[in-house]
Structures are given as structure tokens and as C-alpha cells.
Short mmCIF file of C-alpha atoms and ligand atoms in Angstrom, two decimals:
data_model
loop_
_atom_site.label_atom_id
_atom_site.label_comp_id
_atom_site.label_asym_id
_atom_site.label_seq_id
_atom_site.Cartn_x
_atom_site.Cartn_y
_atom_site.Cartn_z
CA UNK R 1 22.85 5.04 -25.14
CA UNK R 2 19.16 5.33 -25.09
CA UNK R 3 17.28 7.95 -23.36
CA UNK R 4 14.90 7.32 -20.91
CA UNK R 5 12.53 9.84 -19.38
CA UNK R 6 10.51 9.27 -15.82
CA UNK R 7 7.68 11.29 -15.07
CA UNK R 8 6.87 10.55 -11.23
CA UNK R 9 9.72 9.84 -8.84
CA UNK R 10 8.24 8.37 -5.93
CA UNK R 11 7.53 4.72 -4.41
CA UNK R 12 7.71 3.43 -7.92
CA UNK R 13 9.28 5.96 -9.83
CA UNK R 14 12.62 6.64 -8.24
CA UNK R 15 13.15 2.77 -7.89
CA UNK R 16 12.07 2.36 -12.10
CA UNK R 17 14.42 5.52 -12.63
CA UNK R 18 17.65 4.01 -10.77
CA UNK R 19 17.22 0.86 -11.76
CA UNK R 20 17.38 2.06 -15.72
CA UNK R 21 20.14 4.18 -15.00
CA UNK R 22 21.99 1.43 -13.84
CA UNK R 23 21.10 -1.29 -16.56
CA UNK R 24 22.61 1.00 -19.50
CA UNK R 25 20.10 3.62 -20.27
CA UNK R 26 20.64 7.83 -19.61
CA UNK R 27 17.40 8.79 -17.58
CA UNK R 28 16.12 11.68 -16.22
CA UNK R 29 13.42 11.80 -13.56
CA UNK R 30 11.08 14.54 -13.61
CA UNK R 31 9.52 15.71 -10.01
CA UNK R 32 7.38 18.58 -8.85
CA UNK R 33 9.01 18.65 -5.73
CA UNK R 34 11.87 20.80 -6.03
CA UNK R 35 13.29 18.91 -2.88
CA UNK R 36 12.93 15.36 -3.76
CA UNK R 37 14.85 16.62 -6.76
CA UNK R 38 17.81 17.99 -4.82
CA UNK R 39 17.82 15.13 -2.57
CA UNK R 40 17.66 12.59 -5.36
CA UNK R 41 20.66 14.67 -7.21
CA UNK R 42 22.59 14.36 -4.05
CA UNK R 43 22.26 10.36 -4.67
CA UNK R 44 19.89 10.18 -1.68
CA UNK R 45 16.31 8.55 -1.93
CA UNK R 46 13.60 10.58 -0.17
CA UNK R 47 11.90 7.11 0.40
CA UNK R 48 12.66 4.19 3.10
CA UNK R 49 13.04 1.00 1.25
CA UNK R 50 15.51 -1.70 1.44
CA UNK R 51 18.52 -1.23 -1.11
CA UNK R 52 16.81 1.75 -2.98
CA UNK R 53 19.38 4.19 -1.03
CA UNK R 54 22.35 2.46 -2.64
CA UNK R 55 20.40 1.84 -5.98
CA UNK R 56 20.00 5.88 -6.12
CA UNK R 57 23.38 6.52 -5.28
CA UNK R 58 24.97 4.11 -7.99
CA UNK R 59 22.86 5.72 -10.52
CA UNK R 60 23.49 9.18 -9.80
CA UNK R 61 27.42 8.41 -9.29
CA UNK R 62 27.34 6.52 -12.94
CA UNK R 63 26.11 10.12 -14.27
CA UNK R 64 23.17 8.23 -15.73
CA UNK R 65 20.60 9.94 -13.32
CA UNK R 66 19.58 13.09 -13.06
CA UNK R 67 16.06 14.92 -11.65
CA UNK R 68 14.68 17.65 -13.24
CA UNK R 69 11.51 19.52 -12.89
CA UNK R 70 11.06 19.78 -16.91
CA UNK R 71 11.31 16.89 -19.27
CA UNK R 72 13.66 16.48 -22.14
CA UNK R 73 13.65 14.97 -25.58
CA UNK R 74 14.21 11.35 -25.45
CA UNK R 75 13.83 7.93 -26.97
CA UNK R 76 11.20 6.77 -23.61
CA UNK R 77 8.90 8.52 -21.77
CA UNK R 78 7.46 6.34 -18.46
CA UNK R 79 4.69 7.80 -16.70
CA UNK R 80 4.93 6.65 -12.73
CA UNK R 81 2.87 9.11 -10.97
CA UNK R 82 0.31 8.86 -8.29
CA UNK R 83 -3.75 7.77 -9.77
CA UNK R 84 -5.50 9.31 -5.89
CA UNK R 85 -9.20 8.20 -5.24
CA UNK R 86 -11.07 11.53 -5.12
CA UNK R 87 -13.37 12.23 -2.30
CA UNK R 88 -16.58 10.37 -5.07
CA UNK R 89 -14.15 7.47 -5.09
CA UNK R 90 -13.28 8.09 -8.70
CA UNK R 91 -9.90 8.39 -10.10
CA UNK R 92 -8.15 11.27 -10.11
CA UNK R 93 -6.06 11.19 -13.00
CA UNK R 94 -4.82 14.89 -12.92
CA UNK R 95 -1.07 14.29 -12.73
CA UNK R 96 -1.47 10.96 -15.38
CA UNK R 97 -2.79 13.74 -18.18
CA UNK R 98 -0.31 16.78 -16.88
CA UNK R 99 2.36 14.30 -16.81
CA UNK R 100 1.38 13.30 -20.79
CA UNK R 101 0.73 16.90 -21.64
CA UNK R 102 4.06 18.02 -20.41
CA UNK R 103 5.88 15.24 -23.13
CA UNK R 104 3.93 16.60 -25.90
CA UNK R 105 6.44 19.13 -26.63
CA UNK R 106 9.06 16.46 -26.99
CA UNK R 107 7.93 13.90 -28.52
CA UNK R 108 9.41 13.06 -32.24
CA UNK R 109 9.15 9.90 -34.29
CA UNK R 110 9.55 6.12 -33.02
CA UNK R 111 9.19 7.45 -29.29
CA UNK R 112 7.35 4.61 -27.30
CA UNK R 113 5.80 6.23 -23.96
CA UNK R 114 4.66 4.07 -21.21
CA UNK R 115 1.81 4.48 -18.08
CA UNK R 116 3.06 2.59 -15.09
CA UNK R 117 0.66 4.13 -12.58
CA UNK R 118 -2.42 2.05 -12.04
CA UNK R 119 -5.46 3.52 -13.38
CA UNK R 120 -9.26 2.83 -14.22
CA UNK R 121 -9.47 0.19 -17.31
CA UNK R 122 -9.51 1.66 -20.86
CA UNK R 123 -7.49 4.81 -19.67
CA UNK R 124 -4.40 4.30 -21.96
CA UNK R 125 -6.98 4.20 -24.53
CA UNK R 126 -9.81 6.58 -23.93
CA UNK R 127 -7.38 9.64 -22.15
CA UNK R 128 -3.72 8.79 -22.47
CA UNK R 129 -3.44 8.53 -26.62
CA UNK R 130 -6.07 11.11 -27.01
CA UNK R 131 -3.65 13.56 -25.22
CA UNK R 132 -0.22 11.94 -27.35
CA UNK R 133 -2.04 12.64 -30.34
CA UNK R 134 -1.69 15.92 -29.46
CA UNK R 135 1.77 15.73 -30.94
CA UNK R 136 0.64 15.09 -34.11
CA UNK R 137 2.68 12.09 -34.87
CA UNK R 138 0.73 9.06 -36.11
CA UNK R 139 -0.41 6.68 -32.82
CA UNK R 140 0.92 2.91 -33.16
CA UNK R 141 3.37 3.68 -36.27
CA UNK R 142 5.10 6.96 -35.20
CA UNK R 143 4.38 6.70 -31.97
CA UNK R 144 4.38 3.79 -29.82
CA UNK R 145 2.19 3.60 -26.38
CA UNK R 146 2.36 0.71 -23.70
CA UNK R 147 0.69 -0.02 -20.24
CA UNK R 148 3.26 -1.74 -17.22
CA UNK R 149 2.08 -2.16 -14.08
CA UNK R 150 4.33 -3.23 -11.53
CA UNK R 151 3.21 -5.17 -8.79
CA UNK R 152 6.24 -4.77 -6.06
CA UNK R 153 5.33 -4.92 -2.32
CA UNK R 154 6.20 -2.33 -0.50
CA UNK R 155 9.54 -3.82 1.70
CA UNK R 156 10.94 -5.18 -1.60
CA UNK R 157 10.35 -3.58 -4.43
CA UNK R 158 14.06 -3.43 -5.15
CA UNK R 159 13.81 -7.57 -5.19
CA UNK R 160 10.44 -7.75 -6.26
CA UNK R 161 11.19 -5.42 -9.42
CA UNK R 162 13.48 -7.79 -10.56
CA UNK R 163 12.34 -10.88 -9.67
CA UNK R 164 8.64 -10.52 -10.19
CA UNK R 165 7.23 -11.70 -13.62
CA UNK R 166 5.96 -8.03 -15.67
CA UNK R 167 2.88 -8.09 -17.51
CA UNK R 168 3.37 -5.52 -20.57
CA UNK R 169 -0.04 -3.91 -22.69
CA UNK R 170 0.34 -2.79 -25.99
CA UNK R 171 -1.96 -0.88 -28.59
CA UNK R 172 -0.41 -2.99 -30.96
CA UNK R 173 2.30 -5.42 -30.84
CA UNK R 174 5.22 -3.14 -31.99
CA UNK R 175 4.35 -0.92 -28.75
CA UNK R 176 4.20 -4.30 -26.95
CA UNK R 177 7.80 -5.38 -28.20
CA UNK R 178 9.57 -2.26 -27.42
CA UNK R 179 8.11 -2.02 -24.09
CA UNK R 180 9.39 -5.60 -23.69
CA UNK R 181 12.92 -4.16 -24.74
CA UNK R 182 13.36 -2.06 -21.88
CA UNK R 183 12.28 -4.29 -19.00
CA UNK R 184 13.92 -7.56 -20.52
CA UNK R 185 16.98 -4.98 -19.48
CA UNK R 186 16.91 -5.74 -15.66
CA UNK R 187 13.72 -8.12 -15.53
CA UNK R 188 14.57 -11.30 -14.43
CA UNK R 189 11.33 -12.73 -14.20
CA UNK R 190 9.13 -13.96 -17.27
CA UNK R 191 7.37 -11.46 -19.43
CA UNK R 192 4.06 -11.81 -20.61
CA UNK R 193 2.56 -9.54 -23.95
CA UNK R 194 -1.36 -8.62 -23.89
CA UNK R 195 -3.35 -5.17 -24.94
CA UNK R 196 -3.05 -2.12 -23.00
CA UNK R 197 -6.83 -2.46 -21.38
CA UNK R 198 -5.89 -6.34 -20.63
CA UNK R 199 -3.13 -5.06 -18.75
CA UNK R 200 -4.82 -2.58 -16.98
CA UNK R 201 -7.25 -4.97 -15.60
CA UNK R 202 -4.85 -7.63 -14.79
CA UNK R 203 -3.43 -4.73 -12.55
CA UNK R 204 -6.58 -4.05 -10.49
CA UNK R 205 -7.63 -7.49 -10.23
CA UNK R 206 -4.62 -8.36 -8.91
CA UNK R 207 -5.50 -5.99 -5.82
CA UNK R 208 -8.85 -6.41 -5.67
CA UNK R 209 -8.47 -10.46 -5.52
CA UNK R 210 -6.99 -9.42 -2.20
CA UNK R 211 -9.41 -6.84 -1.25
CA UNK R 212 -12.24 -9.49 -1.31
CA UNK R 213 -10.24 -12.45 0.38
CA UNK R 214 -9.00 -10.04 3.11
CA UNK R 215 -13.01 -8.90 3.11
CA UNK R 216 -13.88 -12.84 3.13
CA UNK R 217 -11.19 -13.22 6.12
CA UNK R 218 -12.74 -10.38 7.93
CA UNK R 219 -16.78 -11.72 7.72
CA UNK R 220 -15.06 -15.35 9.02
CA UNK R 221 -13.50 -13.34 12.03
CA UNK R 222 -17.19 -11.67 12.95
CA UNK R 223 -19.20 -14.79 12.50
CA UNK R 224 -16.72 -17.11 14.67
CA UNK R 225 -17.33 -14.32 17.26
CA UNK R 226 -21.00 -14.70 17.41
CA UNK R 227 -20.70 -18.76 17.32
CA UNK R 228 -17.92 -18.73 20.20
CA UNK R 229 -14.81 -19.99 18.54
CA UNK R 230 -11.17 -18.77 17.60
CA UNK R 231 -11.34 -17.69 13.85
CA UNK R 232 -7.83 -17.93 14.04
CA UNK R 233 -7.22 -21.73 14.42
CA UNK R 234 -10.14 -22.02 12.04
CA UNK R 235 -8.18 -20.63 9.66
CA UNK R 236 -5.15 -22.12 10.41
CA UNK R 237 -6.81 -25.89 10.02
CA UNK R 238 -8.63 -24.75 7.04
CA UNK R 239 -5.57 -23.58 5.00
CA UNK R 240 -4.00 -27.54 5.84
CA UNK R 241 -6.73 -28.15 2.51
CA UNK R 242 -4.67 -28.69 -0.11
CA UNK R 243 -6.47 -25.41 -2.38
CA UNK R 244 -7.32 -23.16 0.34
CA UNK R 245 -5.65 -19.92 1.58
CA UNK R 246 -7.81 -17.79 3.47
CA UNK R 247 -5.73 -14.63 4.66
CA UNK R 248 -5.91 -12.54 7.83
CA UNK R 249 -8.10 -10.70 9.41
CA UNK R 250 -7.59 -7.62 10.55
CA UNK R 251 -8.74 -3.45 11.72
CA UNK R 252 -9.01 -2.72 7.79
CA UNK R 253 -7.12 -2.68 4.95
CA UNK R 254 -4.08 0.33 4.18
CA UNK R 255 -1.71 0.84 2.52
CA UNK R 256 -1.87 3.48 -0.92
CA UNK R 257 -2.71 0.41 -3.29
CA UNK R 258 -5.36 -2.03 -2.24
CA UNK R 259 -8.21 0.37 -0.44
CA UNK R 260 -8.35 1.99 -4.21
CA UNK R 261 -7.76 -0.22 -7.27
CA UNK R 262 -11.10 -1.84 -6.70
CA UNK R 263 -12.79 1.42 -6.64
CA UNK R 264 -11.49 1.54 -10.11
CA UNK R 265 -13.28 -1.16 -11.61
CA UNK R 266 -16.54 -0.21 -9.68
CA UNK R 267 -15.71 3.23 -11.73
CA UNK R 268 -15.76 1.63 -14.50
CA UNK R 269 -18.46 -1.04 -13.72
CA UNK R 270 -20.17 0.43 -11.36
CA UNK R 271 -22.03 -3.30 -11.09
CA UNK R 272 -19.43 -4.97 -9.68
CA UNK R 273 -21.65 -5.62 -6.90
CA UNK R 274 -19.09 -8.20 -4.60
CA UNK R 275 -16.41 -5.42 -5.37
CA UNK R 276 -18.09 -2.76 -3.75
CA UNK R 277 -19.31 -5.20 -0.41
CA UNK R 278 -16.03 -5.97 0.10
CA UNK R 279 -14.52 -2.50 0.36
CA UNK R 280 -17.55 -1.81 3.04
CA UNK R 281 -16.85 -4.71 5.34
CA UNK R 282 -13.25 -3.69 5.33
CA UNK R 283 -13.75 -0.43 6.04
CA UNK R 284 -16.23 -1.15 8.30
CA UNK R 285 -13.62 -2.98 10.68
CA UNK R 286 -12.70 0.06 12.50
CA UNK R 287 -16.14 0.37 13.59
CA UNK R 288 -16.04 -3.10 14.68
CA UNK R 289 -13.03 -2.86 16.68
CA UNK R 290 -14.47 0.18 18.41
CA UNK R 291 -17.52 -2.13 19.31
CA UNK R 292 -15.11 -4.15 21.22
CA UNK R 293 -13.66 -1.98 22.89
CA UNK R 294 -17.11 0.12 23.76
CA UNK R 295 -18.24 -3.85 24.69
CA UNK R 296 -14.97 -3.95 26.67
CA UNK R 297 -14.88 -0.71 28.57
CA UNK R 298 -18.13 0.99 28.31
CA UNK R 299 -19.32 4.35 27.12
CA UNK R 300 -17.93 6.33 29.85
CA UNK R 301 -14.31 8.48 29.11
CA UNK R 302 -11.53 6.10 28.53
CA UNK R 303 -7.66 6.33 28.03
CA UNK R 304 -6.88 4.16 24.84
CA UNK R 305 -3.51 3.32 23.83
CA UNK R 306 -3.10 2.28 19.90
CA UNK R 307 0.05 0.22 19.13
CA UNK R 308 1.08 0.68 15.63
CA UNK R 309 -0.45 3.27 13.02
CA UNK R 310 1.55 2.00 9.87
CA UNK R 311 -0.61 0.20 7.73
CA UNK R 312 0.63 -3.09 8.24
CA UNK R 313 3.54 -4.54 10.53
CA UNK R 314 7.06 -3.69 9.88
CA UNK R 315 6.53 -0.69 7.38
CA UNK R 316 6.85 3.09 8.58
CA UNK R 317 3.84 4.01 5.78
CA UNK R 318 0.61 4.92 7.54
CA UNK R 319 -0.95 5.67 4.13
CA UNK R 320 -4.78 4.37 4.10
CA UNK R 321 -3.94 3.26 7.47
CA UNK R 322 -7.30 2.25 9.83
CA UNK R 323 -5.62 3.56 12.76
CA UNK R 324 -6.04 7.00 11.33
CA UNK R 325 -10.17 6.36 11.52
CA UNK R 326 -10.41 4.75 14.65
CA UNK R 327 -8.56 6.77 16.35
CA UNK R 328 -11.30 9.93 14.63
CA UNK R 329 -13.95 7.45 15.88
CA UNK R 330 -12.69 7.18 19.53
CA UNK R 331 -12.06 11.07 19.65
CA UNK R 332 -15.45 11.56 18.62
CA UNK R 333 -16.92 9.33 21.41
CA UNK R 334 -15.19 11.03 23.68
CA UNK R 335 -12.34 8.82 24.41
CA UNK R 336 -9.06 9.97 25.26
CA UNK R 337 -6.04 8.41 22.58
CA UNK R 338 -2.45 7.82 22.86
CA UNK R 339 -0.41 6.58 19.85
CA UNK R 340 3.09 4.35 20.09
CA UNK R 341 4.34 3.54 16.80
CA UNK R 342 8.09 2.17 16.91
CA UNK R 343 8.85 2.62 13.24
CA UNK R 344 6.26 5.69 12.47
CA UNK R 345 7.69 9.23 12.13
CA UNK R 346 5.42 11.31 11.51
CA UNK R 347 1.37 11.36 11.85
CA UNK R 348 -1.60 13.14 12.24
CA UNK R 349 -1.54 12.05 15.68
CA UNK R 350 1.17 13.13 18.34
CA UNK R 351 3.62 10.08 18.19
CA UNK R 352 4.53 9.48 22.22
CA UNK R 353 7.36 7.00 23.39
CA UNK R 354 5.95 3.60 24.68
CA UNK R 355 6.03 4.31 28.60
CA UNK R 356 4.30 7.96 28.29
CA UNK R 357 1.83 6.32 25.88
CA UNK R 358 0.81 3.72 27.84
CA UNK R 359 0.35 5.76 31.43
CA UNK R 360 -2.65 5.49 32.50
CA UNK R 361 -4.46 3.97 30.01
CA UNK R 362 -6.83 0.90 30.33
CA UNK R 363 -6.79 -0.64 26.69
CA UNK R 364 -4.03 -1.17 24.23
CA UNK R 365 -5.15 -1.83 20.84
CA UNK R 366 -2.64 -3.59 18.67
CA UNK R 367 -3.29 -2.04 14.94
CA UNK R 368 -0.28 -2.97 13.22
CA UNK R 369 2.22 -6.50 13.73
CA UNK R 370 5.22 -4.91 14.03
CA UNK R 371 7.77 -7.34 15.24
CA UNK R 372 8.77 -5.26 18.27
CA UNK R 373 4.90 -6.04 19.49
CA UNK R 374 5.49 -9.50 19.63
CA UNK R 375 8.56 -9.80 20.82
CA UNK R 376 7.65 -7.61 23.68
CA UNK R 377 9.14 -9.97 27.02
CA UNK R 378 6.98 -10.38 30.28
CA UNK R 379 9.75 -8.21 32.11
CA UNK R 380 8.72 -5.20 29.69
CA UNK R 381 5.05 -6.29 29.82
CA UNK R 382 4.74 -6.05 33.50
CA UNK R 383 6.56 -2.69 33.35
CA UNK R 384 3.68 -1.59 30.85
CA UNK R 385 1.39 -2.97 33.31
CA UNK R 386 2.55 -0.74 36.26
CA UNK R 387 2.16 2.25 34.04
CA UNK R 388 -1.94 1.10 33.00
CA UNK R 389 -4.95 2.28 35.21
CA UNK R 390 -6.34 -1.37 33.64
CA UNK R 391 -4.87 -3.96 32.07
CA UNK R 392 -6.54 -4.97 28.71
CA UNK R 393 -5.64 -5.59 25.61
CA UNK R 394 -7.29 -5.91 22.20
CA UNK R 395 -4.67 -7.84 19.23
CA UNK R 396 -6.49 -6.92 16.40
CA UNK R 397 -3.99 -8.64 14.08
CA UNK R 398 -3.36 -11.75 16.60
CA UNK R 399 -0.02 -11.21 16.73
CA UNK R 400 1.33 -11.18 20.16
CA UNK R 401 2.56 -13.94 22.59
CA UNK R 402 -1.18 -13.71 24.33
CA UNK R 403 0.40 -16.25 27.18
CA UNK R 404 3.02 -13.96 28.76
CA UNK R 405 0.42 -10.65 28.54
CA UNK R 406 -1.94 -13.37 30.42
CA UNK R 407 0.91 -14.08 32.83
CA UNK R 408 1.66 -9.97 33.28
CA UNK R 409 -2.28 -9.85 34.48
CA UNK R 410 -3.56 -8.15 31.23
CA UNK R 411 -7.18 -9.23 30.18
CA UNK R 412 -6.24 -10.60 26.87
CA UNK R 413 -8.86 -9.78 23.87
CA UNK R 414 -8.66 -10.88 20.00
CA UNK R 415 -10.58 -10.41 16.85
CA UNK R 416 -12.16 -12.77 16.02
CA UNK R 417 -11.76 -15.00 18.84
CA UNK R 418 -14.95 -14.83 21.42
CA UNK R 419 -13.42 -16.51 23.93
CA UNK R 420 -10.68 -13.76 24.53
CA UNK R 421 -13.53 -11.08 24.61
N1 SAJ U 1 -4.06 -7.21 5.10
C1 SAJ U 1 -4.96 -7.89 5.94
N2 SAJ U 1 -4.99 -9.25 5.90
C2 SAJ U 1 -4.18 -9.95 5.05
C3 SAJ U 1 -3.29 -9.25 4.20
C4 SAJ U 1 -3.24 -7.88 4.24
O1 SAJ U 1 -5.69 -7.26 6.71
O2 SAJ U 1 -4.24 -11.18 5.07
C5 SAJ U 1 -4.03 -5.75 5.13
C6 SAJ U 1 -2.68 -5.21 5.54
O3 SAJ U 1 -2.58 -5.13 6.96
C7 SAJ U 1 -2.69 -3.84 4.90
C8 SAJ U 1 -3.49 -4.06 3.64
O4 SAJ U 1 -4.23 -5.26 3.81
O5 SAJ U 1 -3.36 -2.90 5.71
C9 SAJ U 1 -2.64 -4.18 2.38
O6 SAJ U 1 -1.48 -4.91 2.70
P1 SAJ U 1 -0.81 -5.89 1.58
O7 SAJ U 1 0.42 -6.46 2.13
O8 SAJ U 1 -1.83 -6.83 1.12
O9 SAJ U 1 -0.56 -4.97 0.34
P2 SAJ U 1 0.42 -3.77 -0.06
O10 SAJ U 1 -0.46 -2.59 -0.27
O11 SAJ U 1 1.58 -3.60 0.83
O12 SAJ U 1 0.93 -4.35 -1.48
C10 SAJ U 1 -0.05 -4.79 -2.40
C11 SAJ U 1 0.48 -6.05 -3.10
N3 SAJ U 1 -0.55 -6.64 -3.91
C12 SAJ U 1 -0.84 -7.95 -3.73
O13 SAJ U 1 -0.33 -8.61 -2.85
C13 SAJ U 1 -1.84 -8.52 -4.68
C14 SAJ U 1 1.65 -5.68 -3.99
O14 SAJ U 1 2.07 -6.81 -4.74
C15 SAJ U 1 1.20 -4.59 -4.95
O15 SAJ U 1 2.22 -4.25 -5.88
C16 SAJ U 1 0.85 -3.37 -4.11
O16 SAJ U 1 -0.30 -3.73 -3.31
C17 SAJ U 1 0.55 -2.23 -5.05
O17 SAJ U 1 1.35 -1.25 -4.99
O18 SAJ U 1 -0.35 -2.36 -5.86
#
């Protein structure tokens, strides 16, 4: 049985790691976190995502998962840890070279080692082989390197590992073809060959296609404001064109993937002029949403309520999150914040239950489209009501039943959408 070794097990990690374990391969996961690795020997993921509790559990009952802080010799080495933006918006690729240095020691002939995490283009290149060579075996015919990206959404990445076609980067074709081996082992999806820097571009362009449509989205919402109309069915009608699929606007863009793989082009390229104006009118949402509100209840001390911190509806992640920035923002103008967040756990903020959060407040600010948002009935919505000194809202995602907050008396504001502001 080939051995498999995983440097990194978190959000993609631990998932890669069971999934191996469990498709005929010995692997051992190797984590800093002295926890995580007690946890994950216990056959319990530290991580909340659909299916990857059982997934663990399977492995680690089939003896064909163990974690470990220290590597071991083996036939694979994958490389899934996290690529940070430092404060200079530059990679930090600490734990990608500490992660390769730490293999050196146990690396013999006809390994293949492979960098999952997404990273800057040319990095397989220019700093991971430089470090392999280190081992003094012979780079592309004693030893074999390969770039994988996945490309799972958070919410189903135990589906979307499977199911999701895998895009695998060589230095030369042998790498390329044993790479292929061990994926074609539980990938169902088609497999596509290219060059390690190919692959590490197709990764970030991926991202930062969606970065500059949810930017595009975003400058629609703004300028429908100023001309009086509802972005929202402008949207909606547009996207009936056969070719056309404008996405959502929205308070910013989260999440631990998308607010930093375009930086790492603009590293790279630091010309990448459209790039770089995208990130700034996302991140320059918050702001706008605090104009609203400033437009809504004027300068003096408020009470705010923000529903939802996670960075998008239905996850418990607030990583990137814009809530975490507005919220700064609205404590530095003096405003007082509470934060409800039905799926959140834990936050910079104090998390308060949904009736203590909303007492006395004048705005709610919808951040995130969980489902229990819009599902909210007018019998809870009028009960909400009581609780408020004034009744507004602001849906900054558009996703609540805006009729039955109408009926429950709430002033009923939207991005995007003048006429509800
Ligand atoms: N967002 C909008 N409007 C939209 C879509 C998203 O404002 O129309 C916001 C979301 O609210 C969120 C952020 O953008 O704050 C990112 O959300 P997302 O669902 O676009 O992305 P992630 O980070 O959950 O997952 C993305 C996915 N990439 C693409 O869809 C191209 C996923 O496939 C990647 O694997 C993942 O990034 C990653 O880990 O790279």
C-alpha cells in the first residue's frame, strides 16, 4: 500500500487526508497543532463541514489515518497548508517552505511531492524545487514535483472533491502522470495535465474571475442608486440574456479564498491594473453601507444591530468577513453595535441572542443570507419590532421577504435599490 504524507490538516487538508485513507493509500497528516492532532486521532474533525466528520472517522477506524506532528518516509508528500496575505498584501509563504523543509529529511528516490495550497504564480518553480533540491536527489528524474489546486466550496468540499474536474501541473510530464495517479483514485470528475505555473494561474484566476464580477455587481448596485432604480431586478432581467450572469452584490467579499488570490497575481504583476480596482470597490462596500446607514440615521449615537457576521449565508466561517470592518467603522463613529449571528460561534465581537441584540436598536443591517433571516415570519418580526427604539432595516444582500418587514412597520432599505432608501 502506498504511503501518503499530508502536510497541513485543515479546510483542505484533513478532507485530502481522509479521503486517501479511505481510497487505499496509508497516510499520515502532519499538524502543528498538537490538538487538532488528538482530535483528528480520536476520528473527530476539528472542522464543520458536511460528511467530513464521518469521512475522518472511517479513515481513522480503517487504521489508514494517523496525525502526527513530524513527517515520515513515504512514497507522497502533499503540501495543504495555509498561503496568508501579509499585512503588504504579499504572500506569506512561511509554512509552504517549513512544510518542504521539514520533508527534506525524508525524501529518497521516485518520491513525487505535491503543493495544493494556492500560491503566487511561478512558486513551485522559483521556491518550492529550490528547497527539494535540498535533498540532493535529481529534480524531474529522482524526484518528481506537481502543483493541484482544488477548487471545493466551502459547504461541499466532501462532494465537490469528488465531483469537481482537478487541474494537475507538472515540471515535466512524469510528475504530471503520477500526480494524475493519485487523484484518478477518488476523482470522479475529468482530469486535465498542464505545467506547474499553468496550474497555478488557472488557480487564481479562477478566484479572481469572481473577485471582478462580484466587483462589476457591486459598481451596478451604486450606480442604479444614483439613477433611482432596483439593481436587483436589473440584474435579474439582464441574466434572462442568453450569455450573461452578473452575480450579487453585496457588503464585501469574505471568505479565506477570494479577498487574496488576486493579490497574488498583482504580486506577481503588479500591473494588473483591473485586478487591483476590483479588490478596492469591494472592500470599499463596507464604507458604503455605513454611508447608508449615516444617510439613514444621522451622525448622532446610534444602536446598530448586524445580522449575520459569517462571510456569506449559511456558513459559520467569519474569515475575511466585512462585518468584522464595519462593525470597526461604526465603533469608531461612535455608534453603539450589537451582533446576532445564528450559526456563528465565536467572534471578535460579543455574539448576543436575537431578542437582547435587537433591544433598543434602530437599524438592523443584514450582512450575511442566512436562511433563518429570510424565513423570519411577521409574528417574529413584529416581536423584533417591539424590542427596536426604530424600526429600519438595511438588506445588504436582498435577501429577506421585504413585504412582511413592510407589514411589521419596519422602514425597509436595500443596496442597491434607491427606492428602499
Ligand atoms: N459574494 C458576493 N456576491 C456573489 C458571490 C459571492 O458578494 O455573487 C461574496 C460572498 O458573500 C462571500 C465572498 O463573495 O463573502 C466569497 O464567496 P464565494 O461563495 O464566492 O466563495 P468561497 O470563498 O466560499 O469559495 C470560492 C469558490 N471559488 C469560486 O467560486 C470561483 C470555490 O470554488 C473555491 O474553491 C474557494 O473560493 C477557494 O477555496 O478558493
Amino acid at each position: 500500500m502506498k504511503k501518503i504524507c499530508v502536510f497541513g490538516l485543515g479546510y483542505v487538508g484533513l478532507p485530502t487526508a481522509s479521503m486517501l485513507a479511505t481510497h487505499g493509500f496509508e497516510v499520515l497528516g502532519v499538524e502543528i497543532d498538537e490538538n487538532i492532532i488528538e482530535r483528528i486521532n480520536n476520528g473527530n474533525a476539528h472542522i464543520e463541514e458536511p460528511g467530513l466528520n464521518t469521512l475522518v472517522k472511517a479513515a481513522i477506524l480503517s487504521n489508514n489515518l494517523k496525525a502526527s506532528s513530524k513527517p515520515i518516509q513515504a512514497d507522497v508528500f502533499i503540501i495543504c497548508v495555509p498561503t496568508p496575505l501579509d499585512s503588504e498584501k504579499k504572500s506569506d509563504l512561511s509554512y509552504v517552505k517549513s512544510a518542504a523543509k521539514s520533508a527534506i529529511p525524508y525524501l529518497i528516490k521516485d518520491n513525487l511531492v505535491i503543493l495544493e495550497s494556492t500560491v503566487p504564480p511561478k512558486t513551485t518553480e522559483e521556491v518550492l524545487i529550490p528547497i527539494l533540491k535540498e535533498s540532493g536527489l535529481e529534480i524531474g528524474t529522482e524526484l518528481f514535483v506537481a502543483y493541484c489546486p482544488e477548487r471545493v466550496i466551502p459547504g461541499r468540499v466532501i462532494v465537490e472533491m469528488v465531483e469537481n474536474d482537478r487541474i494537475i501541473g507538472g515540471i515535466n510530464e512524469k510528475s504530471a502522470l503520477m500526480a494524475k495517479e493519485i487523484y484518478q483514485t477518488f476523482v470522479e470528475g475529468n482530469i486535465f495535465l498542464t505545467d506547474a505555473t499553468t496550474a497555478e494561474f488557472v488557480k487564481l484566476i479562477e478566484n479572481t474571475y469572481r473577485d471582478v464580477n462580484i466587483a462589476l455587481a457591486n459598481e451596478f448596485a451604486k450606480v442604479a442608486e444614483k439613477i433611482h432604480i432596483n439593481v436587483w431586478n436589473a440584474i435579474e432581467l439582464a441574466n434572462r440574456h442568453p450569455r450573461v450572469n452578473i452575480l450579487k452584490p453585496g457588503p464585501g467579499v469574505g471568505g479565506h479564498c477570494i479577498p487574496v488570490d488576486p493579490w497574488f497575481i498583482v504580486e506577481k504583476v503588479p500591473q494588473a491594473d483591473l485586478i487591483k480596482l476590483s479588490r478596492k470597490i469591494n472592500e470599499g462596500m463596507v464604507q458604503h453601507i455605513f454611508d447608508i446607514l449615516k444617510e439613514t440615521l444621522g451622525k448622532e449615537k446610534r444602536n446598530i444591530t448586524i445580522f449575520g457576521v459569517a462571510y456569506k449565508g449559511n456558513v459559520d466561517d467569519t474569515r475575511g468577513s466585512p462585518a468584522k470592518r464595519l462593525i470597526d467603522l461604526l465603533l469608531t463613529k461612535n455608534y453603539d453595535v450589537r451582533v446576532y449571528d445564528p450559526l456563528v460561534r465565536k467572534f471578535r465581537y460579543e455574539l448576543k441572542n436575537l431578542a437582547d441584540s435587537v433591544k433598543d436598536s434602530e437599524c438592523i443591517v443584514v450582512l450575511a443570507d442566512h436562511d433563518e433571516f429570510k424565513k423570519m415570519r411577521l409574528d417574529e418580526i413584529s416581536e423584533i419590532g417591539k424590542l427596536m427604539r426604530k424600526k429600519n432595516i438595511l438588506d445588504a444582500r436582498n435577501c429577506l421577504n421585504h413585504e412582511i418587514w413592510k407589514l411589521a412597520g419596519f422602514d425597509v432599505r436595500i443596496l442597491g435599490n434607491a427606492r428602499m432608501h
